Amino acid sequence: MLQPSPSCLIAENYDEATAKLPLDCQMEVYDQSEVFVEKDGDLEFSYTKAIFKQGNKFFYSISERRLPPASVIEVPPSGLHEIPLHHIWPQVDINLTEAPDPLPPDCYVKEPRLIEYGDNKASLNPGSQLLHEATIWEALKDSPHPNIARFLGCIIKEKRLAGLCFVKYSMNLFEVVRSSKAVDIEGCLLGIENGIQHLHGLGYVHNDLNPSNIMMEGDVPIIIDMDSCQLEGAKIGVKGGTVGWASCESGYAERKNDIDALSKIRSYLEEVCNRN
């Protein structure tokens, strides 16, 4: 996976009769990633997916070539697909708490992840998922808990939801374990359990507990990422949990989903940490 890098793209008009963009149209490479597939036991490059920005418009493109992280490249306009603006930044017609302006210097802003656009049904409307998550955090903000992320508010621009603002935490549980840092397994699991019990007590189920959705503030686990969270008993919808971690076979938000996920996290920590 390549990191986003600012550069520009020259969209060459190969077919003037069908061109959707003018010749020599400069566009910013907003994000890009390389996709690999397994072949004969090895990983082989498959394609590059890139997100391009022109003004306030966004496009995605898939190329069979590997693209340098910062360059001027040429692509046919027919290979660019515009992402509808309302799929990225939904209009806000409900009362949402706005983040401080200016934003605190040490905060994290969650924005729609456009590089995944079009990969599956759930990825076709990232703005809708962000708005759903905003309503969850709005419902939770008056009942804070030390093991649940601290929500600072929504970023709203021109009556559209542009992002969610949180206190920034340095590492998630996956990263801590991979760094070979010592983990208080029982203390960590107890903190996660306390956070989940608090969430359940408010009538919600997380539905996507896994080590990448648990940040660590020292030895304190902090639960994040509520885009799969639903009221208990509600249908989970297109945004389910992470494969291999989530147990949402029924398709509904049940406390069992989080309890089973916590059990998998315990097994993971005991296996990996004891091995280290």
PDB file of N, CA and C in Angstrom, residues 28-78:
ATOM      1  N   GLU A  28      -4.738  16.622  -9.113  1.00  0.00           N
ATOM      2  CA  GLU A  28      -3.938  16.166  -7.973  1.00  0.00           C
ATOM      3  C   GLU A  28      -4.162  14.682  -7.729  1.00  0.00           C
ATOM      4  N   VAL A  29      -3.090  13.946  -7.495  1.00  0.00           N
ATOM      5  CA  VAL A  29      -3.208  12.562  -7.046  1.00  0.00           C
ATOM      6  C   VAL A  29      -3.494  12.605  -5.546  1.00  0.00           C
ATOM      7  N   TYR A  30      -4.741  12.357  -5.185  1.00  0.00           N
ATOM      8  CA  TYR A  30      -5.192  12.496  -3.801  1.00  0.00           C
ATOM      9  C   TYR A  30      -4.775  11.293  -2.954  1.00  0.00           C
ATOM     10  N   ASP A  31      -4.807  10.111  -3.553  1.00  0.00           N
ATOM     11  CA  ASP A  31      -4.428   8.886  -2.853  1.00  0.00           C
ATOM     12  C   ASP A  31      -4.204   7.795  -3.894  1.00  0.00           C
ATOM     13  N   GLN A  32      -3.412   6.796  -3.558  1.00  0.00           N
ATOM     14  CA  GLN A  32      -3.229   5.666  -4.458  1.00  0.00           C
ATOM     15  C   GLN A  32      -2.778   4.455  -3.670  1.00  0.00           C
ATOM     16  N   SER A  33      -3.049   3.280  -4.196  1.00  0.00           N
ATOM     17  CA  SER A  33      -2.614   2.043  -3.549  1.00  0.00           C
ATOM     18  C   SER A  33      -2.369   0.985  -4.604  1.00  0.00           C
ATOM     19  N   GLU A  34      -1.449   0.089  -4.300  1.00  0.00           N
ATOM     20  CA  GLU A  34      -1.154  -1.028  -5.187  1.00  0.00           C
ATOM     21  C   GLU A  34      -1.816  -2.291  -4.643  1.00  0.00           C
ATOM     22  N   VAL A  35      -2.376  -3.076  -5.546  1.00  0.00           N
ATOM     23  CA  VAL A  35      -3.052  -4.315  -5.170  1.00  0.00           C
ATOM     24  C   VAL A  35      -2.240  -5.496  -5.683  1.00  0.00           C
ATOM     25  N   PHE A  36      -2.002  -6.466  -4.806  1.00  0.00           N
ATOM     26  CA  PHE A  36      -1.237  -7.656  -5.161  1.00  0.00           C
ATOM     27  C   PHE A  36      -2.117  -8.892  -5.021  1.00  0.00           C
ATOM     28  N   VAL A  37      -1.844  -9.900  -5.828  1.00  0.00           N
ATOM     29  CA  VAL A  37      -2.550 -11.173  -5.735  1.00  0.00           C
ATOM     30  C   VAL A  37      -1.516 -12.284  -5.561  1.00  0.00           C
ATOM     31  N   GLU A  38      -1.948 -13.368  -4.949  1.00  0.00           N
ATOM     32  CA  GLU A  38      -1.038 -14.490  -4.743  1.00  0.00           C
ATOM     33  C   GLU A  38      -0.991 -15.367  -5.988  1.00  0.00           C
ATOM     34  N   LYS A  39       0.201 -15.689  -6.440  1.00  0.00           N
ATOM     35  CA  LYS A  39       0.391 -16.550  -7.604  1.00  0.00           C
ATOM     36  C   LYS A  39       1.602 -17.437  -7.366  1.00  0.00           C
ATOM     37  N   ASP A  40       1.356 -18.745  -7.398  1.00  0.00           N
ATOM     38  CA  ASP A  40       2.429 -19.728  -7.189  1.00  0.00           C
ATOM     39  C   ASP A  40       3.187 -19.479  -5.883  1.00  0.00           C
ATOM     40  N   GLY A  41       2.437 -19.098  -4.854  1.00  0.00           N
ATOM     41  CA  GLY A  41       3.039 -18.897  -3.549  1.00  0.00           C
ATOM     42  C   GLY A  41       3.691 -17.553  -3.335  1.00  0.00           C
ATOM     43  N   ASP A  42       3.710 -16.717  -4.365  1.00  0.00           N
ATOM     44  CA  ASP A  42       4.302 -15.385  -4.252  1.00  0.00           C
ATOM     45  C   ASP A  42       3.242 -14.314  -4.490  1.00  0.00           C
ATOM     46  N   LEU A  43       3.509 -13.117  -3.976  1.00  0.00           N
ATOM     47  CA  LEU A  43       2.626 -11.986  -4.235  1.00  0.00           C
ATOM     48  C   LEU A  43       3.047 -11.307  -5.524  1.00  0.00           C
ATOM     49  N   GLU A  44       2.085 -11.111  -6.410  1.00  0.00           N
ATOM     50  CA  GLU A  44       2.361 -10.518  -7.717  1.00  0.00           C
ATOM     51  C   GLU A  44       1.517  -9.265  -7.897  1.00  0.00           C
ATOM     52  N   PHE A  45       2.137  -8.194  -8.399  1.00  0.00           N
ATOM     53  CA  PHE A  45       1.412  -6.946  -8.630  1.00  0.00           C
ATOM     54  C   PHE A  45       0.246  -7.191  -9.583  1.00  0.00           C
ATOM     55  N   SER A  46      -0.922  -6.640  -9.237  1.00  0.00           N
ATOM     56  CA  SER A  46      -2.113  -6.796 -10.071  1.00  0.00           C
ATOM     57  C   SER A  46      -2.515  -5.482 -10.735  1.00  0.00           C
ATOM     58  N   TYR A  47      -2.732  -4.441  -9.918  1.00  0.00           N
ATOM     59  CA  TYR A  47      -3.106  -3.152 -10.486  1.00  0.00           C
ATOM     60  C   TYR A  47      -2.911  -2.046  -9.460  1.00  0.00           C
ATOM     61  N   THR A  48      -2.949  -0.826  -9.949  1.00  0.00           N
ATOM     62  CA  THR A  48      -2.892   0.358  -9.088  1.00  0.00           C
ATOM     63  C   THR A  48      -4.240   1.057  -9.128  1.00  0.00           C
ATOM     64  N   LYS A  49      -4.732   1.412  -7.973  1.00  0.00           N
ATOM     65  CA  LYS A  49      -5.958   2.205  -7.897  1.00  0.00           C
ATOM     66  C   LYS A  49      -5.588   3.584  -7.379  1.00  0.00           C
ATOM     67  N   ALA A  50      -6.089   4.615  -8.042  1.00  0.00           N
ATOM     68  CA  ALA A  50      -5.740   5.983  -7.655  1.00  0.00           C
ATOM     69  C   ALA A  50      -6.993   6.835  -7.545  1.00  0.00           C
ATOM     70  N   ILE A  51      -6.937   7.782  -6.624  1.00  0.00           N
ATOM     71  CA  ILE A  51      -7.991   8.785  -6.467  1.00  0.00           C
ATOM     72  C   ILE A  51      -7.414  10.121  -6.908  1.00  0.00           C
ATOM     73  N   PHE A  52      -8.098  10.802  -7.828  1.00  0.00           N
ATOM     74  CA  PHE A  52      -7.652  12.087  -8.345  1.00  0.00           C
ATOM     75  C   PHE A  52      -8.620  13.187  -7.925  1.00  0.00           C
ATOM     76  N   LYS A  53      -8.074  14.372  -7.725  1.00  0.00           N
ATOM     77  CA  LYS A  53      -8.888  15.513  -7.308  1.00  0.00           C
ATOM     78  C   LYS A  53      -8.703  16.663  -8.275  1.00  0.00           C
ATOM     79  N   GLN A  54      -9.821  17.267  -8.664  1.00  0.00           N
ATOM     80  CA  GLN A  54      -9.799  18.458  -9.510  1.00  0.00           C
ATOM     81  C   GLN A  54     -10.803  19.450  -8.929  1.00  0.00           C
ATOM     82  N   GLY A  55     -10.296  20.498  -8.291  1.00  0.00           N
ATOM     83  CA  GLY A  55     -11.198  21.422  -7.608  1.00  0.00           C
ATOM     84  C   GLY A  55     -11.873  20.698  -6.457  1.00  0.00           C
ATOM     85  N   ASN A  56     -13.207  20.681  -6.461  1.00  0.00           N
ATOM     86  CA  ASN A  56     -13.933  19.945  -5.423  1.00  0.00           C
ATOM     87  C   ASN A  56     -14.502  18.639  -5.962  1.00  0.00           C
ATOM     88  N   LYS A  57     -13.983  18.181  -7.108  1.00  0.00           N
ATOM     89  CA  LYS A  57     -14.426  16.924  -7.699  1.00  0.00           C
ATOM     90  C   LYS A  57     -13.376  15.841  -7.483  1.00  0.00           C
ATOM     91  N   PHE A  58     -13.862  14.614  -7.298  1.00  0.00           N
ATOM     92  CA  PHE A  58     -12.975  13.475  -7.100  1.00  0.00           C
ATOM     93  C   PHE A  58     -13.272  12.397  -8.136  1.00  0.00           C
ATOM     94  N   PHE A  59     -12.213  11.726  -8.586  1.00  0.00           N
ATOM     95  CA  PHE A  59     -12.328  10.658  -9.569  1.00  0.00           C
ATOM     96  C   PHE A  59     -11.506   9.467  -9.088  1.00  0.00           C
ATOM     97  N   TYR A  60     -11.893   8.266  -9.537  1.00  0.00           N
ATOM     98  CA  TYR A  60     -11.029   7.112  -9.289  1.00  0.00           C
ATOM     99  C   TYR A  60     -10.682   6.455 -10.606  1.00  0.00           C
ATOM    100  N   SER A  61      -9.541   5.802 -10.620  1.00  0.00           N
ATOM    101  CA  SER A  61      -9.065   5.146 -11.829  1.00  0.00           C
ATOM    102  C   SER A  61      -8.281   3.906 -11.442  1.00  0.00           C
ATOM    103  N   ILE A  62      -8.353   2.881 -12.289  1.00  0.00           N
ATOM    104  CA  ILE A  62      -7.590   1.655 -12.083  1.00  0.00           C
ATOM    105  C   ILE A  62      -6.643   1.473 -13.257  1.00  0.00           C
ATOM    106  N   SER A  63      -5.380   1.240 -12.950  1.00  0.00           N
ATOM    107  CA  SER A  63      -4.358   1.107 -13.986  1.00  0.00           C
ATOM    108  C   SER A  63      -3.586  -0.191 -13.795  1.00  0.00           C
ATOM    109  N   GLU A  64      -3.233  -0.829 -14.891  1.00  0.00           N
ATOM    110  CA  GLU A  64      -2.428  -2.044 -14.824  1.00  0.00           C
ATOM    111  C   GLU A  64      -0.950  -1.724 -14.648  1.00  0.00           C
ATOM    112  N   ARG A  65      -0.632  -0.436 -14.626  1.00  0.00           N
ATOM    113  CA  ARG A  65       0.758  -0.014 -14.439  1.00  0.00           C
ATOM    114  C   ARG A  65       1.019   0.364 -12.981  1.00  0.00           C
ATOM    115  N   ARG A  66       2.263   0.262 -12.573  1.00  0.00           N
ATOM    116  CA  ARG A  66       2.676   0.753 -11.265  1.00  0.00           C
ATOM    117  C   ARG A  66       3.013   2.227 -11.415  1.00  0.00           C
ATOM    118  N   LEU A  67       2.462   3.030 -10.532  1.00  0.00           N
ATOM    119  CA  LEU A  67       2.659   4.468 -10.611  1.00  0.00           C
ATOM    120  C   LEU A  67       3.652   4.917  -9.552  1.00  0.00           C
ATOM    121  N   PRO A  68       4.598   5.776  -9.910  1.00  0.00           N
ATOM    122  CA  PRO A  68       5.518   6.303  -8.902  1.00  0.00           C
ATOM    123  C   PRO A  68       4.756   7.148  -7.890  1.00  0.00           C
ATOM    124  N   PRO A  69       5.252   7.256  -6.658  1.00  0.00           N
ATOM    125  CA  PRO A  69       4.520   7.976  -5.613  1.00  0.00           C
ATOM    126  C   PRO A  69       4.344   9.455  -5.887  1.00  0.00           C
ATOM    127  N   ALA A  70       5.201  10.045  -6.700  1.00  0.00           N
ATOM    128  CA  ALA A  70       5.057  11.462  -7.039  1.00  0.00           C
ATOM    129  C   ALA A  70       5.562  11.638  -8.466  1.00  0.00           C
ATOM    130  N   SER A  71       4.659  12.004  -9.383  1.00  0.00           N
ATOM    131  CA  SER A  71       5.061  12.083 -10.781  1.00  0.00           C
ATOM    132  C   SER A  71       4.003  12.799 -11.599  1.00  0.00           C
ATOM    133  N   VAL A  72       4.317  13.027 -12.852  1.00  0.00           N
ATOM    134  CA  VAL A  72       3.352  13.489 -13.843  1.00  0.00           C
ATOM    135  C   VAL A  72       3.117  12.321 -14.780  1.00  0.00           C
ATOM    136  N   ILE A  73       1.882  11.862 -14.866  1.00  0.00           N
ATOM    137  CA  ILE A  73       1.575  10.708 -15.695  1.00  0.00           C
ATOM    138  C   ILE A  73       0.446  11.052 -16.652  1.00  0.00           C
ATOM    139  N   GLU A  74       0.238  10.202 -17.629  1.00  0.00           N
ATOM    140  CA  GLU A  74      -0.803  10.422 -18.621  1.00  0.00           C
ATOM    141  C   GLU A  74      -1.795   9.269 -18.579  1.00  0.00           C
ATOM    142  N   VAL A  75      -3.066   9.610 -18.502  1.00  0.00           N
ATOM    143  CA  VAL A  75      -4.114   8.590 -18.550  1.00  0.00           C
ATOM    144  C   VAL A  75      -5.231   9.096 -19.443  1.00  0.00           C
ATOM    145  N   PRO A  76      -5.933   8.201 -20.113  1.00  0.00           N
ATOM    146  CA  PRO A  76      -7.068   8.634 -20.930  1.00  0.00           C
ATOM    147  C   PRO A  76      -8.216   9.071 -20.035  1.00  0.00           C
ATOM    148  N   PRO A  77      -8.900  10.166 -20.351  1.00  0.00           N
ATOM    149  CA  PRO A  77     -10.033  10.612 -19.536  1.00  0.00           C
ATOM    150  C   PRO A  77     -11.109   9.548 -19.394  1.00  0.00           C
ATOM    151  N   SER A  78     -11.228   8.662 -20.380  1.00  0.00           N
ATOM    152  CA  SER A  78     -12.244   7.616 -20.310  1.00  0.00           C
ATOM    153  C   SER A  78     -11.989   6.657 -19.155  1.00  0.00           C
TER     154      SER A  78
END
